[in-house]
Short mmCIF file of C-alpha atoms and ligand atoms in Angstrom, two decimals:
data_model
loop_
_atom_site.label_atom_id
_atom_site.label_comp_id
_atom_site.label_asym_id
_atom_site.label_seq_id
_atom_site.Cartn_x
_atom_site.Cartn_y
_atom_site.Cartn_z
CA MET A 1 -3.53 34.97 -75.36
CA LEU A 2 -4.73 37.50 -77.98
CA PRO A 3 -8.25 37.26 -79.28
CA ASP A 4 -8.70 36.05 -82.99
CA GLY A 5 -7.88 38.75 -85.45
CA TYR A 6 -5.07 40.48 -83.64
CA VAL A 7 -1.30 40.10 -83.98
CA LEU A 8 2.02 41.24 -82.35
CA HIS A 9 5.02 42.26 -84.24
CA PRO A 10 8.13 43.95 -83.22
CA LEU A 11 8.32 47.58 -84.10
CA SER A 12 9.77 48.14 -87.49
CA ALA A 13 11.13 51.06 -89.46
CA ASP A 14 8.26 50.38 -91.98
CA ASP A 15 5.52 51.15 -89.44
CA SER A 16 5.51 54.98 -89.52
CA SER A 17 2.40 55.61 -91.53
CA ALA A 18 0.24 53.12 -89.45
CA LEU A 19 1.57 54.43 -86.45
CA ALA A 20 0.93 58.17 -87.39
CA LEU A 21 -2.80 57.26 -88.25
CA ALA A 22 -3.08 55.36 -84.87
CA ALA A 23 -1.61 58.31 -82.90
CA ALA A 24 -4.18 60.64 -84.70
CA ARG A 25 -7.15 58.36 -84.12
CA ASN A 26 -6.31 58.07 -80.44
CA ARG A 27 -5.16 61.51 -79.77
CA GLU A 28 -7.93 62.39 -77.23
CA HIS A 29 -7.95 58.89 -75.81
CA LEU A 30 -4.27 58.81 -74.93
CA ARG A 31 -3.95 62.56 -74.18
CA PRO A 32 -4.62 62.44 -70.28
CA TRP A 33 -2.06 59.71 -69.66
CA GLU A 34 0.85 60.74 -71.78
CA PRO A 35 3.34 63.59 -72.18
CA SER A 36 2.31 66.26 -74.48
CA ARG A 37 3.18 65.51 -78.09
CA PRO A 38 4.30 68.02 -80.86
CA GLU A 39 2.14 68.22 -84.09
CA SER A 40 4.83 66.25 -85.93
CA PHE A 41 3.92 63.13 -83.66
CA TYR A 42 0.84 62.68 -85.77
CA THR A 43 2.52 62.66 -89.12
CA ASP A 44 4.39 59.89 -91.14
CA ALA A 45 7.72 62.07 -91.05
CA GLY A 46 7.47 62.54 -87.39
CA GLN A 47 6.84 59.00 -86.55
CA ARG A 48 9.79 57.92 -88.77
CA GLU A 49 11.90 59.88 -86.37
CA VAL A 50 10.32 58.51 -83.21
CA ILE A 51 10.80 55.02 -84.71
CA ALA A 52 14.35 55.67 -85.46
CA GLY A 53 15.03 56.78 -82.01
CA ARG A 54 13.29 53.78 -80.54
CA LEU A 55 15.14 51.34 -82.68
CA ARG A 56 18.48 52.75 -81.68
CA GLN A 57 17.33 52.02 -78.02
CA VAL A 58 16.31 48.52 -79.01
CA GLU A 59 19.78 47.87 -80.48
CA LEU A 60 21.36 49.03 -77.24
CA GLY A 61 19.30 46.67 -75.34
CA LEU A 62 17.36 49.39 -73.35
CA TYR A 63 13.87 48.96 -75.03
CA ASP A 64 11.70 46.20 -76.41
CA CYS A 65 8.65 47.36 -78.41
CA TRP A 66 5.77 45.65 -79.83
CA LEU A 67 2.97 46.80 -82.06
CA LEU A 68 -0.66 45.18 -81.90
CA TRP A 69 -2.27 45.04 -85.41
CA HIS A 70 -5.78 44.40 -86.52
CA GLY A 71 -5.57 43.94 -90.20
CA THR A 72 -3.58 46.94 -91.69
CA GLU A 73 -4.12 49.14 -88.36
CA VAL A 74 -2.01 49.55 -85.18
CA VAL A 75 -4.31 49.22 -82.47
CA GLY A 76 -2.07 49.30 -79.53
CA SER A 77 1.61 48.80 -78.35
CA ALA A 78 3.39 47.23 -75.61
CA ASN A 79 6.95 48.05 -74.48
CA LEU A 80 9.58 47.33 -72.11
CA GLN A 81 11.50 50.60 -71.38
CA ASN A 82 14.31 51.63 -69.10
CA ILE A 83 15.78 48.12 -69.23
CA VAL A 84 18.69 48.11 -66.62
CA ARG A 85 21.12 45.27 -66.11
CA GLY A 86 23.48 44.72 -63.02
CA ALA A 87 22.09 44.59 -59.43
CA MET A 88 18.66 46.19 -60.70
CA LEU A 89 17.89 43.80 -63.63
CA GLY A 90 14.62 45.30 -64.34
CA ALA A 91 12.27 47.21 -66.69
CA ASP A 92 9.26 49.51 -66.73
CA VAL A 93 6.25 48.48 -68.68
CA GLY A 94 4.15 50.64 -71.01
CA TYR A 95 1.03 49.98 -73.19
CA TRP A 96 -1.97 51.38 -74.77
CA VAL A 97 -5.09 50.04 -76.74
CA ASP A 98 -7.06 51.89 -79.51
CA HIS A 99 -10.19 53.38 -78.31
CA ALA A 100 -12.24 51.35 -80.67
CA HIS A 101 -10.87 48.11 -79.28
CA LEU A 102 -11.13 48.53 -75.39
CA ARG A 103 -12.59 45.78 -72.84
CA ARG A 104 -11.58 42.70 -75.07
CA GLY A 105 -8.69 41.69 -72.85
CA LEU A 106 -6.12 43.06 -75.28
CA ALA A 107 -4.21 45.03 -72.73
CA VAL A 108 -3.95 42.16 -70.26
CA ALA A 109 -2.72 40.04 -73.31
CA LEU A 110 -0.29 42.65 -74.12
CA LEU A 111 1.04 42.92 -70.59
CA GLU A 112 1.15 39.10 -70.39
CA HIS A 113 3.47 39.45 -73.55
CA LEU A 114 5.86 41.78 -71.92
CA VAL A 115 6.08 39.45 -68.84
CA GLN A 116 6.98 36.67 -71.09
CA ARG A 117 9.58 39.06 -72.75
CA GLY A 118 10.91 39.93 -69.25
CA ARG A 119 11.54 36.34 -68.49
CA GLU A 120 13.16 35.75 -71.86
CA LEU A 121 15.55 38.56 -71.26
CA GLY A 122 16.35 37.08 -67.89
CA LEU A 123 15.10 40.15 -65.86
CA HIS A 124 14.45 39.93 -62.30
CA ARG A 125 11.51 42.41 -61.90
CA LEU A 126 8.92 44.51 -63.85
CA GLY A 127 7.62 47.86 -62.73
CA GLY A 128 4.47 49.62 -63.61
CA SER A 129 3.23 53.24 -62.81
CA THR A 130 -0.21 54.68 -63.47
CA MET A 131 -1.48 58.03 -62.72
CA VAL A 132 -3.90 57.98 -59.59
CA ALA A 133 -6.94 58.44 -61.70
CA ASN A 134 -6.05 55.69 -64.43
CA VAL A 135 -8.26 52.97 -62.75
CA PRO A 136 -8.46 51.02 -66.21
CA SER A 137 -4.66 50.67 -66.13
CA GLN A 138 -4.52 49.76 -62.46
CA GLY A 139 -7.00 46.91 -63.36
CA VAL A 140 -4.64 45.76 -66.21
CA LEU A 141 -1.73 45.58 -63.72
CA ARG A 142 -3.51 43.77 -61.01
CA GLY A 143 -4.98 41.34 -63.44
CA CYS A 144 -1.58 40.40 -64.66
CA GLY A 145 -0.44 39.76 -61.03
CA PHE A 146 1.47 43.15 -60.48
CA GLU A 147 1.30 44.25 -56.72
CA GLU A 148 0.56 47.88 -55.77
CA VAL A 149 3.73 48.95 -53.76
CA GLY A 150 3.18 52.60 -53.06
CA ARG A 151 2.41 56.23 -54.24
CA ILE A 152 5.18 58.68 -55.47
CA PRO A 153 4.25 62.43 -55.60
CA ALA A 154 4.69 64.52 -58.77
CA PHE A 155 6.40 61.41 -60.33
CA LEU A 156 5.79 61.93 -64.26
CA TYR A 157 5.12 65.15 -66.37
CA LEU A 158 1.99 63.93 -68.20
CA ASP A 159 -0.76 66.10 -69.90
CA GLY A 160 0.98 69.24 -69.07
CA GLY A 161 1.68 68.62 -65.23
CA TRP A 162 3.55 66.72 -62.74
CA ARG A 163 1.26 63.78 -61.68
CA ASP A 164 1.25 61.51 -58.58
CA SER A 165 1.71 57.81 -59.57
CA LEU A 166 0.83 54.63 -58.07
CA LEU A 167 3.78 52.18 -58.36
CA PHE A 168 3.34 48.41 -59.22
CA ASN A 169 5.82 45.78 -59.07
CA LEU A 170 6.09 42.00 -60.33
CA VAL A 171 9.12 39.72 -59.33
CA LEU A 172 9.94 37.44 -62.30
CA HIS A 173 12.54 35.38 -60.55
CA ASP A 174 14.72 35.39 -57.29
CA GLY A 175 17.98 33.95 -58.86
CA PRO A 176 21.29 35.68 -59.19
CA PRO A 177 21.77 37.88 -62.19
CA ARG A 178 22.79 35.95 -65.49
CA GLY A 179 26.37 36.29 -66.90
C1 LIG B 201 -5.71 51.02 -69.80
C2 LIG B 201 -5.96 50.24 -71.21
C3 LIG B 201 -4.56 49.91 -71.91
C4 LIG B 201 -6.96 49.19 -70.96
O1 LIG B 201 -7.10 48.48 -72.29
P1 LIG B 201 -8.18 47.38 -72.45
O2 LIG B 201 -7.74 46.52 -73.59
O3 LIG B 201 -9.56 47.79 -72.55
O4 LIG B 201 -8.11 46.43 -71.07
P2 LIG B 201 -8.70 45.17 -70.80
O5 LIG B 201 -9.83 44.75 -71.73
O6 LIG B 201 -7.42 44.07 -71.03
O7 LIG B 201 -9.13 45.05 -69.40
C5 LIG B 201 -8.47 44.25 -68.31
C6 LIG B 201 -8.96 44.87 -66.94
O8 LIG B 201 -8.67 46.28 -66.64
C7 LIG B 201 -9.73 46.92 -66.05
N1 LIG B 201 -10.26 47.84 -66.84
C8 LIG B 201 -10.15 48.11 -68.26
N2 LIG B 201 -10.88 49.08 -68.67
C9 LIG B 201 -11.51 49.68 -67.59
C10 LIG B 201 -12.44 50.67 -67.20
N3 LIG B 201 -12.73 51.55 -68.44
N4 LIG B 201 -12.80 50.88 -66.01
C11 LIG B 201 -12.62 49.99 -65.07
N5 LIG B 201 -11.64 49.07 -65.28
C12 LIG B 201 -11.05 48.75 -66.39
C13 LIG B 201 -10.73 45.73 -65.66
O9 LIG B 201 -10.15 45.27 -64.50
C14 LIG B 201 -10.48 44.69 -66.86
O10 LIG B 201 -10.80 43.47 -66.37
P3 LIG B 201 -12.44 42.99 -66.83
O11 LIG B 201 -12.59 43.60 -68.24
O12 LIG B 201 -12.42 41.58 -66.57
O13 LIG B 201 -13.32 43.84 -65.93
C15 LIG B 201 -6.80 51.46 -72.12
O14 LIG B 201 -7.85 51.91 -71.52
C16 LIG B 201 -5.79 52.47 -72.65
O15 LIG B 201 -5.17 52.34 -73.67
N6 LIG B 201 -5.88 53.58 -71.89
C17 LIG B 201 -5.07 54.77 -72.37
C18 LIG B 201 -3.68 54.54 -72.17
C19 LIG B 201 -3.13 54.03 -70.87
O16 LIG B 201 -3.86 54.45 -69.82
N7 LIG B 201 -2.08 53.29 -70.94
C20 LIG B 201 -1.44 52.90 -69.61
C21 LIG B 201 -0.77 53.99 -68.89
S1 LIG B 201 -0.05 53.61 -67.37
#
């Protein structure tokens, strides 16, 4: 559950300026754990393009994206990405929390929301991956019941290099795929 003063809303086309400001405020905080970003990522116009791309993916059922708001500021986000149907019926989780709002249980609340969304979408499993050094994120995944299932060498190109990742898994249900 979210602490008082925080609300979650689905990503909307109107969020570009708040997202650009959040990206700029958190540039150094997020840099070690994310792909390298072009300068446009920190601008209103750049975020309008990013959001348009993400909303197209939402329409196709491939992506589910939520923003965490504190007053007029975006202070985090949570998304289900790579949503796959058929025999796999799963998705990968992604999240971040603003550097000025850490250690308040927000990331756990974001991930619990993603687990609930996964259930609403009828998914069978959720996956998480973190760089080996990302101990905080591993704590978030474990805190939400995800199980560590292995390590993949050179899994993601983050912060300018191919990084090993720890993989986490959460099974949501064992029934057959719906429909
Ligand atoms: C990882 C991140 C989302 C955690 O956000 P947060 O809101 O501070 O996390 P929470 O308050 O919900 O913490 C939940 C648990 O995670 C672990 N944790 C969080 N921050 C930690 C830290 N700095 N050191 C060690 N463990 C930490 C703890 O187990 C914590 O539980 P506790 O507070 O009861 O000890 C945040 O640090 C962040 O945005 N990091 C950069 C982006 C990122 O790494 N995203 C995930 C990519 S895989």
